[in-house]
Amino acid sequence: MNEQQQTLWQFMQQQSGKLQEQTLQHIGLTFISLCIAVLVGLPLGILIVRRKQLAGLVLGIAGVLQTIPSIALLGFMIPLLGIGPKPAIVALLLYALLPIIRNTYTGILGVDAAVKEAAVAMGMSKWQILFKVELPLAMPVIFAGIRTATVINVGVATLASLIAAGGLGEFIFGGISLNNTNMILAGAIPSALLAVIFDLLLSMVQKISFKRLKRVLYAFPVLLILLCLFYILPAKSESKLIAGFTPEFMGRQDGDLGLRSKYGLKIHTIVISDAVMYKAAFEKHLDVISGYSTDGRLKAYDLVVLDDDKHIFPPYYAAPIVRDDVLKKFPDLEPTLNQLAGKINDSVMTVLNYRTDYLHQSPERVAKDFLVANKLWRAERGGSDGVVRIGSKIFGEQYILANMYSMLIKGYTDHDVSTKTGLGGTKICFDALTNNQIDFYPEYTGTGLLAILQASPKTVNEVTVNRDSTYNYVQRQFESKYQIKWLKPIGFNNAYALMMRQQQAKQLGIKTISNLKRFLDKK
Amino acid sequence: MIKVDNVSKHFGGVKAVDGVSFDVADQENLILLGTSGCGKTTTLKMINRLIEPTSGAIYIDGKNIIEQPPETLRRGIGYVLQNNGLFPHYTVAQNIAVVPNLLKWDKPKTEKRTAELMEKLHLDASYLDVYPNELSGGQQQRIGLARALVSDPPVLLMDEPFGALDNVTRSKIHAEFKALDELKRKTIIMVTHDVQEAFELGDRICLMNKGKIVQSGTPAQLLFNPVNDFVKDFLKHQRLQLEFKAIKLADLWGLLPELNKEAKASSFNAGSNLWETLESFKFNNGETVNISKDQNESKAVSFEQLMSAFYQYKNHQAHE
Ligand SMILES: Nc1ncnc2c1ncn2[C@@H]1O[C@H](COP(=O)(O)OP(=O)(O)OP(=O)(O)O)[C@@H](O)[C@H]1O
Ligand SMILES: [Mg+2]
């Protein structure tokens, strides 16, 4: 425990520059969007007090906006606003609107009718009543709304890192992908602290008596703007090309770190979620991305893989990994799963992925078509001899594989199947496996080596010379460390790769990562 | 001064006010009296255009009130509400200064006027920096009155201004209300459902029922010449007390014996009602009180003499 804390502290010290930058970005994102939300929400709230027939509509829309899952909302923003801070701020703003509009509305409506009537009867105009009576008296309620919006925004802002807007989410999502608890905590603890601190500060403002309210009302906007500057000030540097890497890629030896150390690649990089990266490259928001060599979107968006001429990306052969006790419990499971071994090569997998990711066919259908075409499909036996729990990570290829395995088990054995697809990342999936939440899931040799076993650079160098040595190494290590067995590889190699738009790569004459480096180094 | 001409207000199907007409003379104190829901508040609020009438017209000083912007109209009419409607986020001083600020008075003028009113209403100057919620109900009501009076508007509208007060506080404020010179110069329309209050404070009373005026007249007219059973029934409780309040000393003047005034006894104007005169015997040890009329005439009378004059007067009314 003590050691754990020590290392977290060390991690934070070591990364203090990044931590500070991310924290400031986080505060900036939260408050820029909050500022705009107040500027939009307050007048809207006032408007619907005056025109009550609009109230239902406005509150309804703001309410619906808030029920959209945050990651989906961020996704919707990309075609409209691209990637980076703009869509993130707009998405946050939309989340913050409801509490601000609603509280402005209820706050003003809640002002004592006798007080309002007195104001009218004394001959105050509509605007005088608004600014001298209604708004001051509604202020505590409005502040409560701003407070709620702030806390929501601090939370949702962690997701901004997924569309290259920075913030503490970079650590959190990087940490989840890399199975690095310290990294997760280095992002999660400060963002939780921010939420608590802002909530506390605003609750104090809310309780301030009328006497001092005026002064606070002047100070508040100034403070807001100062906080916004945190984000605007650290301006972006210019670079010829812009790279978008996933949080996972950023922290890996066989990712950004390797690119820097082995190739000496220096490129302006932003952190972005895998879900939007390809499209952003296609739409020219990004030039170089870190993708997977079998990804269907490679085909869909006309991207090319740059040749890894210095071999920094280790092989990522996929194979199901199963806990030993499961194999003992279901002896017929291993031969059933191994039916898929060697059946799917890179180009087959890319096409399958293309069908789900781009043509939006259901993974189930794609899986069934494949099995039928390869004469592996059999009708369900409707067995009830225990349940095998299949896990998968949160991307199309894993869904397809999980579906294939599910069909095989139902067709060839008497076991029933439950699937837990869409487990966030390697860490979540692997923890689910070791904690007996699932029985197996498809994993990649490279991920096992680097993210789970966290092998030293020396070991990595030694074992990644070819696909078999990597596979053998992780198989041995998993068996002894976790009592988990790697079954036979499925065949394809879903390795990391750098990719660019085909047209741009051709135009600039870039075929390999070394080409890319040379191009960037040219003045 | 104020003329309400065949005014109606319908809320959907509800005829809250239905063809009401009355006149209020300059410096008169008119009471709108009636049971709950009979349309008193609605009538009152049409005068400062908090509510616009469905039909009919209202004139102040011969001018139709719809001819000026409502804000301007309202700044010339004081308004006192039942629950005072003080701004909770303003201090007492700021509350009183609302209308002066709207009228763009300079600061010294506002401060001087505020101090004057605070004194007249028996409020300590130390309350000026206090917020309304730190004051008692009676004090809040006085501040509400000060706020309505500050710009010295000729017209004052009051909607159950003393409704929220307990009986003791209320009769104390009644006494102050009658003694306040500021109010003597004003044309006042006051809403109440309290008959005693109406008789105590009103020069004339409009008794309303279901949106219509049943009878209007002086308290004595309503009491001794009711137009129908509704009026009679309405005034039936504590009738004796009402009679004492309705009868002015001037009404009894001819029935009182001629006696020289006594130096030590307390004095009343002939305009005072019998109730307050009789009340004074409770607190003064004196056998008689002095009554003065038109500054030069005066009489000294005892409790018994007053009561006997009262019975003669009533007999006379009954036979009329
Ligand atoms: N804004 C409104 N909308 C609909 N009906 C109303 C409205 N205001 C008043 N009324 C109705 O008009 C009638 C008269 O109301 P008003 O407030 O004038 O009565 P009131 O004599 O002042 O009664 P109270 O002594 O209880 O204050 C009532 O029946 C009331 O329900
Ligand atoms: Mg009323």
mmCIF file of C-alpha atoms in Angstrom, chain B:
data_model
loop_
_atom_site.group_PDB
_atom_site.id
_atom_site.type_symbol
_atom_site.label_atom_id
_atom_site.label_comp_id
_atom_site.label_asym_id
_atom_site.label_seq_id
_atom_site.Cartn_x
_atom_site.Cartn_y
_atom_site.Cartn_z
ATOM 1 C CA MET B 1 -60.739 62.932 -7.513
ATOM 2 C CA ILE B 2 -61.169 59.281 -8.505
ATOM 3 C CA LYS B 3 -64.075 58.116 -10.604
ATOM 4 C CA VAL B 4 -64.696 54.436 -11.305
ATOM 5 C CA ASP B 5 -67.234 54.168 -14.092
ATOM 6 C CA ASN B 6 -69.095 50.923 -14.719
ATOM 7 C CA VAL B 7 -65.958 48.806 -14.549
ATOM 8 C CA SER B 8 -65.987 45.031 -15.044
ATOM 9 C CA LYS B 9 -63.308 42.385 -14.987
ATOM 10 C CA HIS B 10 -63.927 38.861 -16.165
ATOM 11 C CA PHE B 11 -61.459 36.047 -15.705
ATOM 12 C CA GLY B 12 -62.660 33.527 -18.255
ATOM 13 C CA GLY B 13 -66.191 32.825 -17.098
ATOM 14 C CA VAL B 14 -65.715 34.339 -13.648
ATOM 15 C CA LYS B 15 -67.150 37.844 -13.307
ATOM 16 C CA ALA B 16 -64.737 38.947 -10.602
ATOM 17 C CA VAL B 17 -65.933 42.556 -10.872
ATOM 18 C CA ASP B 18 -69.250 43.252 -12.511
ATOM 19 C CA GLY B 19 -70.259 46.789 -13.423
ATOM 20 C CA VAL B 20 -68.843 48.654 -10.450
ATOM 21 C CA SER B 21 -69.111 52.472 -10.187
ATOM 22 C CA PHE B 22 -68.111 54.801 -7.374
ATOM 23 C CA ASP B 23 -66.531 58.187 -6.766
ATOM 24 C CA VAL B 24 -63.915 59.095 -4.221
ATOM 25 C CA ALA B 25 -63.686 62.728 -3.197
ATOM 26 C CA ASP B 26 -60.397 64.500 -2.643
ATOM 27 C CA GLN B 27 -58.829 63.551 0.730
ATOM 28 C CA GLU B 28 -61.596 61.059 1.350
ATOM 29 C CA ASN B 29 -61.004 57.640 2.852
ATOM 30 C CA LEU B 30 -63.048 55.050 0.963
ATOM 31 C CA ILE B 31 -63.264 51.475 2.157
ATOM 32 C CA LEU B 32 -63.987 48.517 -0.121
ATOM 33 C CA LEU B 33 -65.618 46.022 2.200
ATOM 34 C CA GLY B 34 -66.890 42.528 1.517
ATOM 35 C CA THR B 35 -66.488 38.802 1.957
ATOM 36 C CA SER B 36 -63.568 36.858 0.537
ATOM 37 C CA GLY B 37 -63.603 36.591 -3.247
ATOM 38 C CA CYS B 38 -66.131 39.356 -3.845
ATOM 39 C CA GLY B 39 -63.720 41.294 -6.088
ATOM 40 C CA LYS B 40 -62.233 43.915 -3.774
ATOM 41 C CA THR B 41 -58.604 43.306 -4.693
ATOM 42 C CA THR B 42 -59.436 43.119 -8.380
ATOM 43 C CA THR B 43 -61.237 46.470 -8.181
ATOM 44 C CA LEU B 44 -58.325 48.065 -6.369
ATOM 45 C CA LYS B 45 -55.686 46.738 -8.754
ATOM 46 C CA MET B 46 -57.514 48.141 -11.758
ATOM 47 C CA ILE B 47 -56.934 51.620 -10.360
ATOM 48 C CA ASN B 48 -53.130 51.384 -10.703
ATOM 49 C CA ARG B 49 -53.428 49.115 -13.738
ATOM 50 C CA LEU B 50 -51.992 46.010 -12.144
ATOM 51 C CA ILE B 51 -55.087 44.558 -13.771
ATOM 52 C CA GLU B 52 -56.668 45.942 -16.935
ATOM 53 C CA PRO B 53 -60.489 46.069 -16.854
ATOM 54 C CA THR B 54 -62.584 44.080 -19.326
ATOM 55 C CA SER B 55 -64.837 47.094 -19.754
ATOM 56 C CA GLY B 56 -65.487 50.481 -18.181
ATOM 57 C CA ALA B 57 -63.152 53.372 -17.422
ATOM 58 C CA ILE B 58 -61.368 54.876 -14.452
ATOM 59 C CA TYR B 59 -60.508 58.565 -14.104
ATOM 60 C CA ILE B 60 -58.115 60.248 -11.730
ATOM 61 C CA ASP B 61 -58.441 64.019 -11.597
ATOM 62 C CA GLY B 62 -60.699 63.795 -14.611
ATOM 63 C CA LYS B 63 -58.078 62.030 -16.698
ATOM 64 C CA ASN B 64 -58.607 58.498 -17.996
ATOM 65 C CA ILE B 65 -55.834 56.370 -16.530
ATOM 66 C CA ILE B 66 -55.164 54.560 -19.789
ATOM 67 C CA GLU B 67 -53.912 57.808 -21.274
ATOM 68 C CA GLN B 68 -50.536 57.637 -19.548
ATOM 69 C CA PRO B 69 -47.918 54.891 -19.423
ATOM 70 C CA PRO B 70 -48.638 52.528 -16.503
ATOM 71 C CA GLU B 71 -45.192 53.143 -14.959
ATOM 72 C CA THR B 72 -45.830 56.887 -14.777
ATOM 73 C CA LEU B 73 -49.312 56.359 -13.392
ATOM 74 C CA ARG B 74 -48.048 54.003 -10.707
ATOM 75 C CA ARG B 75 -45.270 56.306 -9.552
ATOM 76 C CA GLY B 76 -47.995 58.773 -8.571
ATOM 77 C CA ILE B 77 -50.014 56.228 -6.601
ATOM 78 C CA GLY B 78 -48.886 54.717 -3.320
ATOM 79 C CA TYR B 79 -49.637 51.022 -2.919
ATOM 80 C CA VAL B 80 -49.577 49.030 0.305
ATOM 81 C CA LEU B 81 -50.020 45.256 0.242
ATOM 82 C CA GLN B 82 -51.245 42.870 2.870
ATOM 83 C CA ASN B 83 -47.899 41.067 3.099
ATOM 84 C CA ASN B 84 -46.070 44.360 2.682
ATOM 85 C CA GLY B 85 -44.097 43.115 -0.362
ATOM 86 C CA LEU B 86 -40.869 44.613 0.931
ATOM 87 C CA PHE B 87 -37.758 43.655 -1.066
ATOM 88 C CA PRO B 88 -35.960 41.117 1.105
ATOM 89 C CA HIS B 89 -32.613 41.911 -0.529
ATOM 90 C CA TYR B 90 -32.837 45.634 0.223
ATOM 91 C CA THR B 91 -32.285 47.320 3.580
ATOM 92 C CA VAL B 92 -35.094 49.378 5.065
ATOM 93 C CA ALA B 93 -33.496 52.556 3.729
ATOM 94 C CA GLN B 94 -33.091 51.045 0.239
ATOM 95 C CA ASN B 95 -36.674 49.820 0.302
ATOM 96 C CA ILE B 96 -37.985 53.261 1.103
ATOM 97 C CA ALA B 97 -35.725 54.780 -1.559
ATOM 98 C CA VAL B 98 -37.085 52.673 -4.434
ATOM 99 C CA VAL B 99 -39.600 55.202 -5.712
ATOM 100 C CA PRO B 100 -37.339 58.251 -5.113
ATOM 101 C CA ASN B 101 -34.696 56.475 -7.209
ATOM 102 C CA LEU B 102 -37.220 55.859 -9.953
ATOM 103 C CA LEU B 103 -38.097 59.548 -9.785
ATOM 104 C CA LYS B 104 -34.370 60.378 -9.822
ATOM 105 C CA TRP B 105 -34.316 62.319 -6.576
ATOM 106 C CA ASP B 106 -30.891 63.273 -5.324
ATOM 107 C CA LYS B 107 -29.512 61.497 -2.297
ATOM 108 C CA PRO B 108 -29.866 64.236 0.349
ATOM 109 C CA LYS B 109 -33.496 64.781 -0.568
ATOM 110 C CA THR B 110 -34.268 61.067 -0.259
ATOM 111 C CA GLU B 111 -32.406 60.817 3.034
ATOM 112 C CA LYS B 112 -34.176 63.809 4.497
ATOM 113 C CA ARG B 113 -37.585 62.543 3.482
ATOM 114 C CA THR B 114 -36.797 59.043 4.793
ATOM 115 C CA ALA B 115 -35.734 60.406 8.163
ATOM 116 C CA GLU B 116 -38.903 62.474 8.362
ATOM 117 C CA LEU B 117 -41.131 59.477 7.653
ATOM 118 C CA MET B 118 -39.269 57.219 10.056
ATOM 119 C CA GLU B 119 -39.935 59.699 12.805
ATOM 120 C CA LYS B 120 -43.597 60.151 11.933
ATOM 121 C CA LEU B 121 -44.089 56.385 11.887
ATOM 122 C CA HIS B 122 -42.302 55.965 15.235
ATOM 123 C CA LEU B 123 -39.467 53.941 13.770
ATOM 124 C CA ASP B 124 -35.975 54.274 15.193
ATOM 125 C CA ALA B 125 -33.374 55.498 12.689
ATOM 126 C CA SER B 126 -31.197 52.524 13.616
ATOM 127 C CA TYR B 127 -33.548 50.305 11.611
ATOM 128 C CA LEU B 128 -32.476 51.950 8.356
ATOM 129 C CA ASP B 129 -29.612 49.547 7.716
ATOM 130 C CA VAL B 130 -31.548 46.482 8.732
ATOM 131 C CA TYR B 131 -33.119 43.942 6.362
ATOM 132 C CA PRO B 132 -36.908 43.494 6.467
ATOM 133 C CA ASN B 133 -36.764 39.936 7.796
ATOM 134 C CA GLU B 134 -35.138 41.260 10.975
ATOM 135 C CA LEU B 135 -38.230 43.356 11.770
ATOM 136 C CA SER B 136 -41.540 42.472 13.423
ATOM 137 C CA GLY B 137 -44.734 42.269 11.376
ATOM 138 C CA GLY B 138 -45.951 45.645 12.630
ATOM 139 C CA GLN B 139 -42.633 47.306 11.867
ATOM 140 C CA GLN B 140 -42.584 45.781 8.378
ATOM 141 C CA GLN B 141 -46.071 47.101 7.761
ATOM 142 C CA ARG B 142 -44.962 50.587 8.812
ATOM 143 C CA ILE B 143 -42.004 50.395 6.417
ATOM 144 C CA GLY B 144 -44.401 49.318 3.690
ATOM 145 C CA LEU B 145 -46.464 52.414 4.459
ATOM 146 C CA ALA B 146 -43.374 54.623 4.480
ATOM 147 C CA ARG B 147 -42.361 53.245 1.098
ATOM 148 C CA ALA B 148 -45.777 54.088 -0.308
ATOM 149 C CA LEU B 149 -45.778 57.571 1.205
ATOM 150 C CA VAL B 150 -42.219 58.644 0.478
ATOM 151 C CA SER B 151 -42.914 60.523 -2.734
ATOM 152 C CA ASP B 152 -46.057 62.022 -1.185
ATOM 153 C CA PRO B 153 -48.429 60.714 -3.867
ATOM 154 C CA PRO B 154 -51.933 62.208 -3.690
ATOM 155 C CA VAL B 155 -53.555 58.771 -3.964
ATOM 156 C CA LEU B 156 -52.965 55.755 -1.756
ATOM 157 C CA LEU B 157 -54.267 52.249 -2.463
ATOM 158 C CA MET B 158 -54.166 49.789 0.408
ATOM 159 C CA ASP B 159 -55.068 46.107 0.160
ATOM 160 C CA GLU B 160 -55.782 44.735 3.623
ATOM 161 C CA PRO B 161 -52.740 46.589 4.933
ATOM 162 C CA PHE B 162 -53.306 45.451 8.520
ATOM 163 C CA GLY B 163 -54.664 41.993 7.732
ATOM 164 C CA ALA B 164 -51.616 40.104 8.909
ATOM 165 C CA LEU B 165 -51.352 41.809 12.286
ATOM 166 C CA ASP B 166 -52.630 40.653 15.656
ATOM 167 C CA ASN B 167 -55.477 42.621 17.250
ATOM 168 C CA VAL B 168 -53.414 44.636 19.708
ATOM 169 C CA THR B 169 -50.876 45.717 17.112
ATOM 170 C CA ARG B 170 -53.657 46.432 14.690
ATOM 171 C CA SER B 171 -55.578 48.804 16.949
ATOM 172 C CA LYS B 172 -52.302 50.552 17.798
ATOM 173 C CA ILE B 173 -51.579 51.051 14.111
ATOM 174 C CA HIS B 174 -55.168 52.163 13.530
ATOM 175 C CA ALA B 175 -54.682 54.915 16.066
ATOM 176 C CA GLU B 176 -51.398 55.991 14.481
ATOM 177 C CA PHE B 177 -52.987 55.792 11.067
ATOM 178 C CA LYS B 178 -55.702 58.204 12.050
ATOM 179 C CA ALA B 179 -53.257 60.554 13.741
ATOM 180 C CA LEU B 180 -50.830 60.715 10.815
ATOM 181 C CA ASP B 181 -51.049 64.134 9.194
ATOM 182 C CA GLU B 182 -49.604 62.781 5.927
ATOM 183 C CA LEU B 183 -52.637 60.572 5.482
ATOM 184 C CA LYS B 184 -55.174 63.283 6.184
ATOM 185 C CA ARG B 185 -54.190 64.990 2.960
ATOM 186 C CA LYS B 186 -54.554 61.868 0.867
ATOM 187 C CA THR B 187 -57.280 60.249 -1.126
ATOM 188 C CA ILE B 188 -57.262 56.684 0.114
ATOM 189 C CA ILE B 189 -58.952 53.537 -1.118
ATOM 190 C CA MET B 190 -58.546 50.732 1.340
ATOM 191 C CA VAL B 191 -59.645 47.113 1.005
ATOM 192 C CA THR B 192 -60.679 45.154 4.063
ATOM 193 C CA HIS B 193 -63.030 42.376 5.059
ATOM 194 C CA ASP B 194 -62.973 43.524 8.693
ATOM 195 C CA VAL B 195 -66.149 45.472 9.420
ATOM 196 C CA GLN B 196 -64.767 47.081 12.581
ATOM 197 C CA GLU B 197 -61.731 48.332 10.706
ATOM 198 C CA ALA B 198 -63.956 49.703 7.941
ATOM 199 C CA PHE B 199 -66.061 51.622 10.436
ATOM 200 C CA GLU B 200 -63.051 52.895 12.285
ATOM 201 C CA LEU B 201 -61.061 54.192 9.322
ATOM 202 C CA GLY B 202 -63.545 54.877 6.572
ATOM 203 C CA ASP B 203 -65.264 58.109 5.650
ATOM 204 C CA ARG B 204 -67.376 56.110 3.279
ATOM 205 C CA ILE B 205 -67.774 52.402 2.649
ATOM 206 C CA CYS B 206 -68.571 50.432 -0.506
ATOM 207 C CA LEU B 207 -69.993 47.097 0.530
ATOM 208 C CA MET B 208 -69.427 44.528 -2.217
ATOM 209 C CA ASN B 209 -70.861 41.102 -2.935
ATOM 210 C CA LYS B 210 -70.158 38.822 -5.872
ATOM 211 C CA GLY B 211 -68.468 41.499 -7.944
ATOM 212 C CA LYS B 212 -71.137 44.138 -7.427
ATOM 213 C CA ILE B 213 -71.502 47.047 -5.029
ATOM 214 C CA VAL B 214 -74.485 46.381 -2.795
ATOM 215 C CA GLN B 215 -74.496 49.725 -1.005
ATOM 216 C CA SER B 216 -72.139 52.640 -0.618
ATOM 217 C CA GLY B 217 -72.384 55.421 1.935
ATOM 218 C CA THR B 218 -71.113 56.586 5.296
ATOM 219 C CA PRO B 219 -70.891 54.008 8.084
ATOM 220 C CA ALA B 220 -74.007 55.501 9.683
ATOM 221 C CA GLN B 221 -75.957 55.239 6.429
ATOM 222 C CA LEU B 222 -75.085 51.571 6.049
ATOM 223 C CA LEU B 223 -75.869 50.864 9.645
ATOM 224 C CA PHE B 224 -79.125 52.740 10.046
ATOM 225 C CA ASN B 225 -80.417 52.676 6.484
ATOM 226 C CA PRO B 226 -79.397 49.339 4.993
ATOM 227 C CA VAL B 227 -80.757 48.828 1.478
ATOM 228 C CA ASN B 228 -81.375 45.108 1.971
ATOM 229 C CA ASP B 229 -80.975 42.144 4.281
ATOM 230 C CA PHE B 230 -77.518 41.408 2.981
ATOM 231 C CA VAL B 231 -76.264 44.711 4.345
ATOM 232 C CA LYS B 232 -78.161 44.262 7.586
ATOM 233 C CA ASP B 233 -76.778 40.744 8.112
ATOM 234 C CA PHE B 234 -73.306 41.838 7.207
ATOM 235 C CA LEU B 235 -73.306 44.432 10.000
ATOM 236 C CA LYS B 236 -75.109 42.335 12.581
ATOM 237 C CA HIS B 237 -72.118 41.197 14.642
ATOM 238 C CA GLN B 238 -71.042 43.463 17.512
ATOM 239 C CA ARG B 239 -73.580 45.949 16.290
ATOM 240 C CA LEU B 240 -73.344 48.176 19.338
ATOM 241 C CA GLN B 241 -69.653 48.662 18.787
ATOM 242 C CA LEU B 242 -70.314 49.516 15.146
ATOM 243 C CA GLU B 243 -72.914 52.046 16.164
ATOM 244 C CA PHE B 244 -70.450 53.706 18.528
ATOM 245 C CA LYS B 245 -67.971 53.858 15.684
ATOM 246 C CA ALA B 246 -70.484 55.070 13.116
ATOM 247 C CA ILE B 247 -71.785 57.965 15.197
ATOM 248 C CA LYS B 248 -69.699 61.113 15.299
ATOM 249 C CA LEU B 249 -69.819 63.536 18.237
ATOM 250 C CA ALA B 250 -71.076 66.139 15.786
ATOM 251 C CA ASP B 251 -74.145 63.930 15.192
ATOM 252 C CA LEU B 252 -74.961 64.142 18.894
ATOM 253 C CA TRP B 253 -74.114 67.820 19.295
ATOM 254 C CA GLY B 254 -77.691 69.036 19.587
ATOM 255 C CA LEU B 255 -78.545 66.334 22.094
ATOM 256 C CA LEU B 256 -75.757 67.233 24.502
ATOM 257 C CA PRO B 257 -76.382 69.663 27.381
ATOM 258 C CA GLU B 258 -74.537 73.009 27.412
ATOM 259 C CA LEU B 259 -71.839 72.840 30.060
ATOM 260 C CA ASN B 260 -68.656 74.803 30.469
ATOM 261 C CA LYS B 261 -65.470 73.064 29.652
ATOM 262 C CA GLU B 262 -63.201 71.796 32.377
ATOM 263 C CA ALA B 263 -59.537 72.465 32.343
ATOM 264 C CA LYS B 264 -58.182 69.046 33.290
ATOM 265 C CA ALA B 265 -60.337 66.773 31.121
ATOM 266 C CA SER B 266 -59.159 65.369 27.788
ATOM 267 C CA SER B 267 -60.474 66.976 24.634
ATOM 268 C CA PHE B 268 -62.080 65.616 21.473
ATOM 269 C CA ASN B 269 -62.949 67.131 18.149
ATOM 270 C CA ALA B 270 -66.554 66.884 17.048
ATOM 271 C CA GLY B 271 -65.349 64.811 14.116
ATOM 272 C CA SER B 272 -64.304 61.993 16.477
ATOM 273 C CA ASN B 273 -66.562 59.002 16.782
ATOM 274 C CA LEU B 274 -68.399 58.011 19.917
ATOM 275 C CA TRP B 275 -66.294 54.830 20.315
ATOM 276 C CA GLU B 276 -63.008 56.554 20.902
ATOM 277 C CA THR B 277 -64.616 59.106 23.191
ATOM 278 C CA LEU B 278 -66.179 56.416 25.358
ATOM 279 C CA GLU B 279 -62.926 54.453 25.349
ATOM 280 C CA SER B 280 -61.143 57.446 26.871
ATOM 281 C CA PHE B 281 -63.220 57.184 30.033
ATOM 282 C CA LYS B 282 -61.575 53.831 30.663
ATOM 283 C CA PHE B 283 -58.142 55.380 30.935
ATOM 284 C CA ASN B 284 -58.871 58.839 32.364
ATOM 285 C CA ASN B 285 -60.008 59.360 35.900
ATOM 286 C CA GLY B 286 -61.872 62.498 34.884
ATOM 287 C CA GLU B 287 -65.650 62.581 35.067
ATOM 288 C CA THR B 288 -66.057 64.512 31.861
ATOM 289 C CA VAL B 289 -64.457 65.111 28.484
ATOM 290 C CA ASN B 290 -64.296 68.310 26.476
ATOM 291 C CA ILE B 291 -65.763 68.394 23.013
ATOM 292 C CA SER B 292 -64.911 71.215 20.714
ATOM 293 C CA LYS B 293 -66.614 72.203 17.493
ATOM 294 C CA ASP B 294 -65.529 74.784 14.916
ATOM 295 C CA GLN B 295 -62.753 75.966 17.215
ATOM 296 C CA ASN B 296 -64.907 78.343 19.298
ATOM 297 C CA GLU B 297 -67.769 76.194 20.534
ATOM 298 C CA SER B 298 -67.105 73.605 23.206
ATOM 299 C CA LYS B 299 -68.923 71.443 25.719
ATOM 300 C CA ALA B 300 -67.947 69.282 28.678
ATOM 301 C CA VAL B 301 -69.911 66.050 28.957
ATOM 302 C CA SER B 302 -69.981 63.005 31.236
ATOM 303 C CA PHE B 303 -70.178 59.326 30.249
ATOM 304 C CA GLU B 304 -73.874 59.125 31.195
ATOM 305 C CA GLN B 305 -74.742 62.229 29.210
ATOM 306 C CA LEU B 306 -73.048 60.798 26.139
ATOM 307 C CA MET B 307 -74.890 57.482 26.447
ATOM 308 C CA SER B 308 -78.243 59.156 26.886
ATOM 309 C CA ALA B 309 -77.627 61.340 23.836
ATOM 310 C CA PHE B 310 -76.700 58.147 21.934
ATOM 311 C CA TYR B 311 -80.015 56.439 22.769
ATOM 312 C CA GLN B 312 -82.006 59.507 21.834
ATOM 313 C CA TYR B 313 -80.175 59.634 18.504
ATOM 314 C CA LYS B 314 -80.905 55.951 17.806
ATOM 315 C CA ASN B 315 -84.555 56.343 18.629
ATOM 316 C CA HIS B 316 -84.711 59.242 16.279
ATOM 317 C CA GLN B 317 -83.020 57.203 13.472
ATOM 318 C CA ALA B 318 -85.437 54.314 13.958
ATOM 319 C CA HIS B 319 -88.443 56.573 13.525
ATOM 320 C CA GLU B 320 -87.170 58.299 10.462
#
